[in-house]
Coordinates of N, CA and C in Angstrom, one line a residue:
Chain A
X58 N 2.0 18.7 -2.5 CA 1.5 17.8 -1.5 C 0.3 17.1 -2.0
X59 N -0.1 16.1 -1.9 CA -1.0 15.3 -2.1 C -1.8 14.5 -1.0
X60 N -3.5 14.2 -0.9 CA -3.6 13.4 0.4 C -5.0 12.3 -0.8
X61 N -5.6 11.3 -0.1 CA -6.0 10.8 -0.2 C -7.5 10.7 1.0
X62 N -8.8 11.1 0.6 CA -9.4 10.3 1.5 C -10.6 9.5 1.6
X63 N -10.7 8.4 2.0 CA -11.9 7.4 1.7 C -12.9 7.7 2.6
X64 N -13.7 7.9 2.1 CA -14.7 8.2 3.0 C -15.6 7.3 3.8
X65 N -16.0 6.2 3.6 CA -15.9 5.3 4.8 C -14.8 4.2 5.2
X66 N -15.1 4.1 6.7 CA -14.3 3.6 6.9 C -14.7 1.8 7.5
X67 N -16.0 1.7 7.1 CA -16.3 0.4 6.9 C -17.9 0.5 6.1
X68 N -17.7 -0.6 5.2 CA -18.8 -1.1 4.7 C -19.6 -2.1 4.8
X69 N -20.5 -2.6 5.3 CA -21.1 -3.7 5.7 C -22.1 -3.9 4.0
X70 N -22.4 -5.0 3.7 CA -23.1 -5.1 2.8 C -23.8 -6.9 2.4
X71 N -24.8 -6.9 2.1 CA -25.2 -8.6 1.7 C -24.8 -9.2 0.7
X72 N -24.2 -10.3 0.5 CA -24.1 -11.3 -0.7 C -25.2 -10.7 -2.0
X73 N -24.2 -10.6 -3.1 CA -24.7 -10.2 -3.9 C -25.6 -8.8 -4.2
X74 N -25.5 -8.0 -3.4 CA -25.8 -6.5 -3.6 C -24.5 -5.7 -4.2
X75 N -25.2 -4.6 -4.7 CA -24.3 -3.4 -4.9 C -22.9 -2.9 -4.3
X76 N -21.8 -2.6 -4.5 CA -21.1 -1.5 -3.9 C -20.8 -0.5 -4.0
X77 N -20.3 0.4 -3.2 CA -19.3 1.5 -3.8 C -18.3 1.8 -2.6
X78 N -17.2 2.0 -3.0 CA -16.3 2.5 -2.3 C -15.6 3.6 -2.6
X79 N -16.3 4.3 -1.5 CA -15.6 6.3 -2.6 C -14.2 6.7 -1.7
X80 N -13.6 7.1 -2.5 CA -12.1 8.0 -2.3 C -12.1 9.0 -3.4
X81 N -11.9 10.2 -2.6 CA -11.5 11.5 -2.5 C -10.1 11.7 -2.7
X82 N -9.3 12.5 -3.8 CA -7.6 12.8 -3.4 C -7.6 14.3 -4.0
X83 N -6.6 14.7 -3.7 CA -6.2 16.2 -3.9 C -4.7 16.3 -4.1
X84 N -4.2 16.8 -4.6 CA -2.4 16.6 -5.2 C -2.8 18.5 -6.1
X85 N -1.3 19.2 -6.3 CA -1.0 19.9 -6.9 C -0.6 19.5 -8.4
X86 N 0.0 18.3 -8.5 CA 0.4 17.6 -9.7 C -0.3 16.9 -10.3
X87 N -0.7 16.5 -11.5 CA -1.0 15.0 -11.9 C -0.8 14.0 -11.1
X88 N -1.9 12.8 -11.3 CA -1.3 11.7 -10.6 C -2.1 10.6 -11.0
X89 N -1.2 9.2 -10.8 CA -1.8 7.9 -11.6 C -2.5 7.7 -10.1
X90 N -3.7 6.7 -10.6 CA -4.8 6.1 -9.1 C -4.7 4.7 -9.2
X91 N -4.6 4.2 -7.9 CA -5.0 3.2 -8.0 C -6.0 2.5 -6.8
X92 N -6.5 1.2 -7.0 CA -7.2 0.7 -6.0 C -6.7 -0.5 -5.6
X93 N -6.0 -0.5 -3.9 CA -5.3 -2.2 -3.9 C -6.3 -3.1 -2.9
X94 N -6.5 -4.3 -3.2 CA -6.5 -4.7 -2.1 C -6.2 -5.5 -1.0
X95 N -6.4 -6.3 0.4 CA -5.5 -6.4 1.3 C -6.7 -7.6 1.9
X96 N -6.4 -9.3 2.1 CA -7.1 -9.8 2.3 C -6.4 -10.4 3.9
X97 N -7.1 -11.1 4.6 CA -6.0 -11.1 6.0 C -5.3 -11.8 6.2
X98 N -4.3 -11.2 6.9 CA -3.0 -11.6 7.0 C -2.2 -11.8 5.2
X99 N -2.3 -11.4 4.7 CA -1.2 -11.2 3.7 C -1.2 -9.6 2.9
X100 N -0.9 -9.7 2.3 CA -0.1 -8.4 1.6 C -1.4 -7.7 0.5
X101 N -0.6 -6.4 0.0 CA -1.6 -5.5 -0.8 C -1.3 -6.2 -2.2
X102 N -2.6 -6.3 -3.1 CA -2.5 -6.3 -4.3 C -3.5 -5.3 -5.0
X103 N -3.2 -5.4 -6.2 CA -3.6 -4.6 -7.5 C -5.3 -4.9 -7.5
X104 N -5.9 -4.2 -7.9 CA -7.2 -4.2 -7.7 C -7.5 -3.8 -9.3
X105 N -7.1 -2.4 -9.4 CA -7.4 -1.4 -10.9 C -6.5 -0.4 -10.9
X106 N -6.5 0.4 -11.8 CA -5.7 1.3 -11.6 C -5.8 2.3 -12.6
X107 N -5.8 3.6 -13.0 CA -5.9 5.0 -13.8 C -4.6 5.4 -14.1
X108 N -4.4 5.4 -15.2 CA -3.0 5.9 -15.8 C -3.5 7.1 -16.7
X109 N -4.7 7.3 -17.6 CA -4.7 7.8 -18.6 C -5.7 7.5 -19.5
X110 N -6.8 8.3 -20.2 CA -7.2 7.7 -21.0 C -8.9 7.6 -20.7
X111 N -9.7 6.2 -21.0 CA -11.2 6.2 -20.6 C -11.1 6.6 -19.2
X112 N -11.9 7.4 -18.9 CA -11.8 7.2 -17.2 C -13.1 6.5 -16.6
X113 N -13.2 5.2 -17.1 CA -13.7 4.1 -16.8 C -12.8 2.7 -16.7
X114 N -12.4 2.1 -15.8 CA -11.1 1.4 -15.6 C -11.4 -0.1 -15.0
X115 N -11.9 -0.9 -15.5 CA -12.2 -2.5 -15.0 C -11.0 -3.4 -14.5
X116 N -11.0 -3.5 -13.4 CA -10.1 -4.6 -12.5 C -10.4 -6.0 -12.8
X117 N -9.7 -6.8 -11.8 CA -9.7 -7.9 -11.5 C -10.8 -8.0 -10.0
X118 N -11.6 -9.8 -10.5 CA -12.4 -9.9 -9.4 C -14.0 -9.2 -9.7
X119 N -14.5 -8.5 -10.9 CA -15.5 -7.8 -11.3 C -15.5 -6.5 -10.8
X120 N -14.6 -5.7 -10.0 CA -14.4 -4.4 -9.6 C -14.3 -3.5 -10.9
X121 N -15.1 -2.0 -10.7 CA -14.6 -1.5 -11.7 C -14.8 0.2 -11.1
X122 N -13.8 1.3 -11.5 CA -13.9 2.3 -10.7 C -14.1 3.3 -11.9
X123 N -14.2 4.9 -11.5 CA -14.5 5.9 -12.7 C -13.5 7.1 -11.8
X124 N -13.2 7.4 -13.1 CA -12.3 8.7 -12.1 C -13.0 9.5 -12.8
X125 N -13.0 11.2 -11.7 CA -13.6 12.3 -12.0 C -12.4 13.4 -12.1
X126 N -12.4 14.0 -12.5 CA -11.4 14.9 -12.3 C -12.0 16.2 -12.1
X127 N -13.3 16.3 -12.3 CA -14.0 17.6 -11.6 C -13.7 18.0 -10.8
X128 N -14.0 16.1 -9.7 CA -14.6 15.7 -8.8 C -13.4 15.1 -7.5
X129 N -12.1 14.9 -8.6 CA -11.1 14.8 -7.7 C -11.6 13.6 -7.2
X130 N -12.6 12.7 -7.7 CA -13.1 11.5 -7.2 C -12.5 10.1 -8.0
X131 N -12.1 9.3 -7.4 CA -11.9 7.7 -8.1 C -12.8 6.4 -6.9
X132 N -13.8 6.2 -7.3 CA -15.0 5.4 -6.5 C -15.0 4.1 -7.1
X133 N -14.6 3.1 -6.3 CA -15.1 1.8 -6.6 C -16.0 1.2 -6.6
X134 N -16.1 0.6 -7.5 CA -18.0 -0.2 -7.7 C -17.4 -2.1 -7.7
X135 N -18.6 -2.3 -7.4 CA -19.0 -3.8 -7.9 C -20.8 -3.9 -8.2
X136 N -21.1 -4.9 -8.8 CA -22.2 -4.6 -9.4 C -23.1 -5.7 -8.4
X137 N -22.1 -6.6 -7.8 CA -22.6 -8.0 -7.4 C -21.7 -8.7 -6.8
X138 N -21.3 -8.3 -4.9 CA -20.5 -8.8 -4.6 C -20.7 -10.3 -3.8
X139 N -19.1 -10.7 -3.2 CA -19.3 -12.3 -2.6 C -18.9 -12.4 -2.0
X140 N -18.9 -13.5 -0.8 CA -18.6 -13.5 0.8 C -16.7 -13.0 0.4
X141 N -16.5 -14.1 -0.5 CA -14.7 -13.5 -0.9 C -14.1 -12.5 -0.9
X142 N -15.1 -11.2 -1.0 CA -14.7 -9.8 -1.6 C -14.8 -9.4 0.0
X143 N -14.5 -9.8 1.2 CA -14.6 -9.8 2.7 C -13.0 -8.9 2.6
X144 N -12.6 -7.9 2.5 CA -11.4 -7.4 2.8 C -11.0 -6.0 2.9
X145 N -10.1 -5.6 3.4 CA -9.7 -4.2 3.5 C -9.4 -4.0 2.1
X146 N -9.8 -2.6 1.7 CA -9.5 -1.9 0.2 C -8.9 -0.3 0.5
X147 N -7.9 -0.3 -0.6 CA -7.2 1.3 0.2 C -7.1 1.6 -1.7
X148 N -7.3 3.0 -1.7 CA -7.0 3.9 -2.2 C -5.4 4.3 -2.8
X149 N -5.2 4.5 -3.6 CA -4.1 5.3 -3.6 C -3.4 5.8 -4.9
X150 N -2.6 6.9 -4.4 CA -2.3 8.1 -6.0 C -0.8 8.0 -5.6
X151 N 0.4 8.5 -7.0 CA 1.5 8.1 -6.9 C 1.8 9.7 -7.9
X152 N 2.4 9.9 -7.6 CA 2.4 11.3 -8.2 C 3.6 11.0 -9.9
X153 N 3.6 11.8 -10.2 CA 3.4 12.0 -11.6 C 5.2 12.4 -12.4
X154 N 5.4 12.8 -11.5 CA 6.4 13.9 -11.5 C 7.8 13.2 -10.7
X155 N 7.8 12.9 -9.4 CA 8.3 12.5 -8.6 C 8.5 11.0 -8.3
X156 N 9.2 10.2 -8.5 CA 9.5 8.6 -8.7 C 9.2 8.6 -6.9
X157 N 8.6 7.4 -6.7 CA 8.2 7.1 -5.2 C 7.7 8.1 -4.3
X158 N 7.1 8.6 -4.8 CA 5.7 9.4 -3.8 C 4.3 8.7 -4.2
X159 N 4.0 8.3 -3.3 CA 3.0 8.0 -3.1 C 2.3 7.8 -1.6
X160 N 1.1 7.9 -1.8 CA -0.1 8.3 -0.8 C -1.3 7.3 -0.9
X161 N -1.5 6.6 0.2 CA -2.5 5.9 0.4 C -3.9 6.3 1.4
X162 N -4.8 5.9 0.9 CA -5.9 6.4 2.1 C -6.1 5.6 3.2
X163 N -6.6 5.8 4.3 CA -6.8 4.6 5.5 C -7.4 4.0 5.4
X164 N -8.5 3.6 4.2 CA -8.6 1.8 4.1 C -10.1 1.7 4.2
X165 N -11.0 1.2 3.6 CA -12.0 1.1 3.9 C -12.3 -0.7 4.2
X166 N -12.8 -1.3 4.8 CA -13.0 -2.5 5.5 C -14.4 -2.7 4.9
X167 N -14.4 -3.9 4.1 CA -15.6 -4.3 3.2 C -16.0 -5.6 3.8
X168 N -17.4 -5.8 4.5 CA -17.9 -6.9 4.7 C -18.8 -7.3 4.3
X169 N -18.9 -8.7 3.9 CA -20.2 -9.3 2.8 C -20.8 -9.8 3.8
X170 N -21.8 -10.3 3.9 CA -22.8 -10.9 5.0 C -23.4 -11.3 3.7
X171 N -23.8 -12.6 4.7 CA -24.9 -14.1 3.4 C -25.8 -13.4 3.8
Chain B
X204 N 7.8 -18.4 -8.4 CA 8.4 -17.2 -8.0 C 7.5 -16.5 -7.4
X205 N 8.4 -16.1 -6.2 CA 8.1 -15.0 -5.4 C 8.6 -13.7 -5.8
X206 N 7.6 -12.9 -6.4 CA 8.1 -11.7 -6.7 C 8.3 -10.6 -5.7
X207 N 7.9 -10.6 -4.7 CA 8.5 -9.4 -3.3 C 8.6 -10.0 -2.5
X208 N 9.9 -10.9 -2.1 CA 9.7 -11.9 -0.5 C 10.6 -10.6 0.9
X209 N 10.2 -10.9 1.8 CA 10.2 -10.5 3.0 C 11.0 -12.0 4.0
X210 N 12.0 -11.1 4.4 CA 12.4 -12.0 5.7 C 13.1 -11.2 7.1
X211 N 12.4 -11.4 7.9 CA 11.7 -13.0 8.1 C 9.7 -12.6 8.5
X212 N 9.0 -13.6 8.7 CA 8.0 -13.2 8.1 C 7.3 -12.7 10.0
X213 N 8.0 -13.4 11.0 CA 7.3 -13.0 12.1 C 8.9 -12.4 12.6
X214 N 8.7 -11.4 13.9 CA 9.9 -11.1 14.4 C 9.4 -10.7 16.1
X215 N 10.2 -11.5 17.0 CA 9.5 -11.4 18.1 C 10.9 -10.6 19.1
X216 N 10.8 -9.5 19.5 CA 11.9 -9.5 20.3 C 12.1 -8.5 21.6
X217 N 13.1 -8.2 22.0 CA 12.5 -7.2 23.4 C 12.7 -5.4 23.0
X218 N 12.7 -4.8 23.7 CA 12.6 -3.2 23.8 C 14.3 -2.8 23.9
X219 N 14.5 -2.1 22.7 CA 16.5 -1.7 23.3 C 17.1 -2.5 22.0
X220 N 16.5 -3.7 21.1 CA 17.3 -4.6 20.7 C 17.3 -3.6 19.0
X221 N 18.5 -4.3 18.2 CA 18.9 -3.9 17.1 C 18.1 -5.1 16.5
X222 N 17.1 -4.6 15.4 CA 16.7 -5.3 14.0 C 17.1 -5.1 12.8
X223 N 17.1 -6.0 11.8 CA 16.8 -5.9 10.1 C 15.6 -6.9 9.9
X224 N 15.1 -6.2 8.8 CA 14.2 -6.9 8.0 C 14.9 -7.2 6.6
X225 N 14.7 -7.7 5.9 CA 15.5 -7.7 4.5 C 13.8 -8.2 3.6
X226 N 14.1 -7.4 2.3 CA 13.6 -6.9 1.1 C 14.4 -7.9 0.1
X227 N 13.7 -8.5 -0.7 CA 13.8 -8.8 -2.7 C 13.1 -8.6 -3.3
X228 N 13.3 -8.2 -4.3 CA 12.0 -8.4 -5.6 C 13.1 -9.0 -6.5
X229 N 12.5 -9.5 -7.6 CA 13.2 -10.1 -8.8 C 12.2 -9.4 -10.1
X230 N 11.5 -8.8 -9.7 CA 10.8 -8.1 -10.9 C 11.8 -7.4 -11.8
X231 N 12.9 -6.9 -11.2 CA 13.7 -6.0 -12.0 C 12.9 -4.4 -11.7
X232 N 12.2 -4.3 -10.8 CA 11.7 -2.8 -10.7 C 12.8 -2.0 -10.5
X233 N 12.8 -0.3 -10.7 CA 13.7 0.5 -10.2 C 13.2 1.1 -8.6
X234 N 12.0 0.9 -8.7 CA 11.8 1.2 -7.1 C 11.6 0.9 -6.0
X235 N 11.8 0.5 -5.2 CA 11.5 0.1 -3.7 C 10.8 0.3 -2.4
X236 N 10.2 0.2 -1.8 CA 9.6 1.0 -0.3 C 9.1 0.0 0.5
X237 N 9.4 0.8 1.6 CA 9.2 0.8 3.1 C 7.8 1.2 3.7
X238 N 6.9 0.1 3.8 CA 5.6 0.5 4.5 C 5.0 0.2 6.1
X239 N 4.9 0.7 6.9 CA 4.5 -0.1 8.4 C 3.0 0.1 8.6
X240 N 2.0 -0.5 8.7 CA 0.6 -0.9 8.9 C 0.5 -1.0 10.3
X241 N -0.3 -0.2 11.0 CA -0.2 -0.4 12.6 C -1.6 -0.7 12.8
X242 N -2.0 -1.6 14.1 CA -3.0 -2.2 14.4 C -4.3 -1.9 13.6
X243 N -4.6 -0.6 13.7 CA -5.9 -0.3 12.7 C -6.0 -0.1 11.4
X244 N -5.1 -0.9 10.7 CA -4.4 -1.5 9.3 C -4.4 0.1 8.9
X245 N -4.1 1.3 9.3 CA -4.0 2.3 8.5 C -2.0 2.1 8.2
X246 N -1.8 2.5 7.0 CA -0.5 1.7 5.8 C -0.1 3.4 5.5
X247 N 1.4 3.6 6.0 CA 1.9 4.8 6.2 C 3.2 4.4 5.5
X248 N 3.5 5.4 4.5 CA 4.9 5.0 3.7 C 6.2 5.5 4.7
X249 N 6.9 5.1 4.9 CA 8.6 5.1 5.9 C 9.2 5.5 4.4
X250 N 9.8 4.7 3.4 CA 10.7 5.5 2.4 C 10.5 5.2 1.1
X251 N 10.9 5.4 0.0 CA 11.1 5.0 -1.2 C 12.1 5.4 -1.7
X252 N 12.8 4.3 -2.5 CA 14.5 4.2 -2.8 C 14.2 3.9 -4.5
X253 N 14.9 5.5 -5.0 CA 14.6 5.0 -6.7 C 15.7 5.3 -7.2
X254 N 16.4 4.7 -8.3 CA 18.1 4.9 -8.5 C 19.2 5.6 -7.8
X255 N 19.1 4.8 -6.7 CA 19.9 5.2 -5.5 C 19.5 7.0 -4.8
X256 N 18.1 7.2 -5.2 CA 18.0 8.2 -4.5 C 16.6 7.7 -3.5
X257 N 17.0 8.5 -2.4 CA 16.5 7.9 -1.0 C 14.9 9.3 -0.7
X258 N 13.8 8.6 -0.8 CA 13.0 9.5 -0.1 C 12.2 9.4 1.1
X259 N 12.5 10.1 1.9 CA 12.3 9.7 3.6 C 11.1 10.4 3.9
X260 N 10.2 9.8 4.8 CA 9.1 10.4 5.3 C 9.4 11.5 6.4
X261 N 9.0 12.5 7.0 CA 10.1 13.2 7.3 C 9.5 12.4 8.8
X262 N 8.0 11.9 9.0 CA 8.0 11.2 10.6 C 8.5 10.5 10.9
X263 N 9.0 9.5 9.9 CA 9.7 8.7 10.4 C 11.3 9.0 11.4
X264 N 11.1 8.0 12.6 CA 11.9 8.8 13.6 C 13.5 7.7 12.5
X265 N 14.6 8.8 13.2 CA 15.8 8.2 12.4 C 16.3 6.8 12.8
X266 N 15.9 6.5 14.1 CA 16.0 4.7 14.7 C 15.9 4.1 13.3
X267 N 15.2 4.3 12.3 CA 14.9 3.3 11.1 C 15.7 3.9 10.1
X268 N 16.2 3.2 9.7 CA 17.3 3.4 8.1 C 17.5 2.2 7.3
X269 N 16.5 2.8 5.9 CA 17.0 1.9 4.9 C 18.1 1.1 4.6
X270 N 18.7 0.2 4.1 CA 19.7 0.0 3.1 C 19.5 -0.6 2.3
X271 N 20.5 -0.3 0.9 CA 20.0 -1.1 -0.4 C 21.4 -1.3 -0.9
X272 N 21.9 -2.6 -0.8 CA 22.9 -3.2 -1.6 C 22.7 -3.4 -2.8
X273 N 21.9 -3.3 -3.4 CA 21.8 -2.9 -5.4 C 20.1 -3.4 -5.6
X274 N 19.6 -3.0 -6.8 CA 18.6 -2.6 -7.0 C 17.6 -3.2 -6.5
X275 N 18.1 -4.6 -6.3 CA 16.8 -5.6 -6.0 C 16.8 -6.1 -4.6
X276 N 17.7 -5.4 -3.6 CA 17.2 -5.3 -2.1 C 17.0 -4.0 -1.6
X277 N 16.4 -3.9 -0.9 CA 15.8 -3.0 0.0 C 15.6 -3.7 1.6
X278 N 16.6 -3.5 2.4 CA 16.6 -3.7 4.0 C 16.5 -3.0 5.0
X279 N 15.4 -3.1 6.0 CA 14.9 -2.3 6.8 C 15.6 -2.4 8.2
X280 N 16.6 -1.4 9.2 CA 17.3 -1.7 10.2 C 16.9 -0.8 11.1
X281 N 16.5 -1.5 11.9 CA 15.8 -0.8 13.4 C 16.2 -0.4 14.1
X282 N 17.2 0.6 15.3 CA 17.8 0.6 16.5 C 16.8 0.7 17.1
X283 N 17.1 0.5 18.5 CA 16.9 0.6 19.8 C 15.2 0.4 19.7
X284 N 15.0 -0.7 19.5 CA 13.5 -1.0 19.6 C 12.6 -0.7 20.4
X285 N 11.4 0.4 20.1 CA 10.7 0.9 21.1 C 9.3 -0.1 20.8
X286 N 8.2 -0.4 21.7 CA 7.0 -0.8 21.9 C 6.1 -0.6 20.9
X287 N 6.0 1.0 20.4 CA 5.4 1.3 19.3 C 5.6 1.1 17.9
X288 N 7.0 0.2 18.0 CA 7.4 -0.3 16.6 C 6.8 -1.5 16.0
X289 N 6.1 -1.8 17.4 CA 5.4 -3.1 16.9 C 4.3 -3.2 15.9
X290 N 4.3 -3.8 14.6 CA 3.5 -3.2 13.3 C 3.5 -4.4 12.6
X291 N 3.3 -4.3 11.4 CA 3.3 -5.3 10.0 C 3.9 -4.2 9.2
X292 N 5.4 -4.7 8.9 CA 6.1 -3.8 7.8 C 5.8 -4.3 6.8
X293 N 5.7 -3.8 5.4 CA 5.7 -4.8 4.2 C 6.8 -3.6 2.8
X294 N 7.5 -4.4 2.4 CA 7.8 -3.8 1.4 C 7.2 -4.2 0.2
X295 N 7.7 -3.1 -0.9 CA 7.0 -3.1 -2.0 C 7.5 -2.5 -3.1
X296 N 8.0 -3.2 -4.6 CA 8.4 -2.7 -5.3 C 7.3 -1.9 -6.8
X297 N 8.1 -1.0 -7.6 CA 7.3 -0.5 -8.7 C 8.4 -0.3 -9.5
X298 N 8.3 -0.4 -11.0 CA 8.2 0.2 -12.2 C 7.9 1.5 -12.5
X299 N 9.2 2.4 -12.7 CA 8.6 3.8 -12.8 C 7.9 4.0 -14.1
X300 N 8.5 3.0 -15.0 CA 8.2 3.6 -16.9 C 6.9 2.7 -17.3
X301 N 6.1 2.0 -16.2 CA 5.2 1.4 -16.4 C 3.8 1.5 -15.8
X302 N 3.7 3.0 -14.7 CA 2.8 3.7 -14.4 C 2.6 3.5 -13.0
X303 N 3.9 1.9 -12.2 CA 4.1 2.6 -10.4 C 3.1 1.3 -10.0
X304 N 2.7 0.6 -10.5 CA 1.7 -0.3 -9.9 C 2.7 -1.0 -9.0
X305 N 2.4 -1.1 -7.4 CA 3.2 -1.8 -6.3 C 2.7 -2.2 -6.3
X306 N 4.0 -3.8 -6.2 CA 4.1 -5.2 -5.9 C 4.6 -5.3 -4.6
X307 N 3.5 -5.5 -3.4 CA 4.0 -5.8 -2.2 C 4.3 -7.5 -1.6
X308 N 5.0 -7.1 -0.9 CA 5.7 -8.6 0.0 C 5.2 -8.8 1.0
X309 N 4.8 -10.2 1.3 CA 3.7 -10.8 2.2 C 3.7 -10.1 4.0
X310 N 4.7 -9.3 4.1 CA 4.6 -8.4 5.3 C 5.6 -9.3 6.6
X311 N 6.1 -8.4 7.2 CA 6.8 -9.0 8.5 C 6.0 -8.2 9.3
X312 N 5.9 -9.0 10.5 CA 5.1 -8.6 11.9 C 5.7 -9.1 12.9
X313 N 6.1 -7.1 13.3 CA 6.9 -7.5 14.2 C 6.8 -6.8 15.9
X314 N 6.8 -7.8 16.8 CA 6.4 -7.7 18.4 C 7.8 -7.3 19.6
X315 N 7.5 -6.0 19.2 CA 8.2 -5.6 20.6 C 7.8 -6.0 22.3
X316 N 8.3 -6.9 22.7 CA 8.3 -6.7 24.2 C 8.8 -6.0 24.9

């Protein structure tokens, strides 16, 4: 079994400050991570993603996350966000072993304020 | 190109009635799925279809059943439409040999009366 969970469930933040968006997962198996995101009214896209390897992982859009495996943690950063980066961002692990399992977290809701 | 289209993109209809949604990708993925997003955009997987093997959520109530006429559809069939079905489904394909990254389809939203 595997779950996913983000720990907030909204971010408010100002043009051009800091982020972080943390997600927590737990799985019995290995698993690839990813971060999608969801702008309104249309569909999920690819953000970044963890297959293997540095566990420091640079996206698209200046996003960039670090997986922990201590820590069972994969946290998204930005260094310097923009009113555009206004969107839902979800979490999520795909297990390793098993073709189409995957698990998403409920979403954290990112708002930039000027 | 549209790599995951969805039809149809709104779906309006009453309580009782029989739905499909229909699924493409053209990516050539081997995998498929079924996602429904309910009001508080929390995104709950319904199935994933990977070389003709079927994996079902077990909450999902059985009113909903996949079909996949060969690799590159994936169609979602509703009976007896309840209130609660009313959602934003989106499907979504992946690449198993390429580490799973889903490519989702701009979503149908659909309004039970």
């Amino acid at each position: 079994a595997q779950s996913v969970t983000q720990l907030d469930s909204q971010v408010p933040v100002f043009e051009e400050a800091p982020v972080e968006l943390r997600c927590n997962y737990s799985s019995s198996v290995s698993v690839y991570l990813f971060w999608y995101v969801q702008y309104p009214n249309q569909g999920l896209q690819l953000l970044l993603k963890y297959l293997s390897g540095s566990t420091l992982v640079k996206g698209i859009n200046g996003f960039e996350a670090e997986f922990n495996k201590s820590q069972t943690s994969f946290h998204l950063r930005k260094p310097s966000v923009h009113i555009s980066d206004t969107a839902e961002y979800f979490c999520a692990v795909s297990d390793l072993v098993y073709a189409g399992k995957s698990t998403f977290g409920d979403g954290t809701t990112l708002t930039v304020k000027p | 190109d549209t790599a995951v289209s969805q039809t149809p993109k709104y779906l309006v209809t009453q309580m009782g009635n029989d739905k499909s949604i229909k699924c493409e990708q053209n990516l050539g993925h081997d995998t498929m799925y079924w996602y429904k997003q309910d009001s508080k955009k929390f995104l709950k997987i319904m199935f994933s279809y990977n070389n003709k093997e079927l994996i079902i959520n077990e909450t999902v109530p059985n009113r909903f059943s996949p079909k996949s006429p060969d690799k590159a559809h994936l169609n979602l069939h509703i009976n007896s439409l309840e209130l609660g079905d009313s959602a934003v489904y989106f499907c979504a394909s992946s690449q198993e040999s390429t580490g799973r990254e889903q490519f989702f389809g701009p979503g149908t939203r659909l309004t039970v009366l």
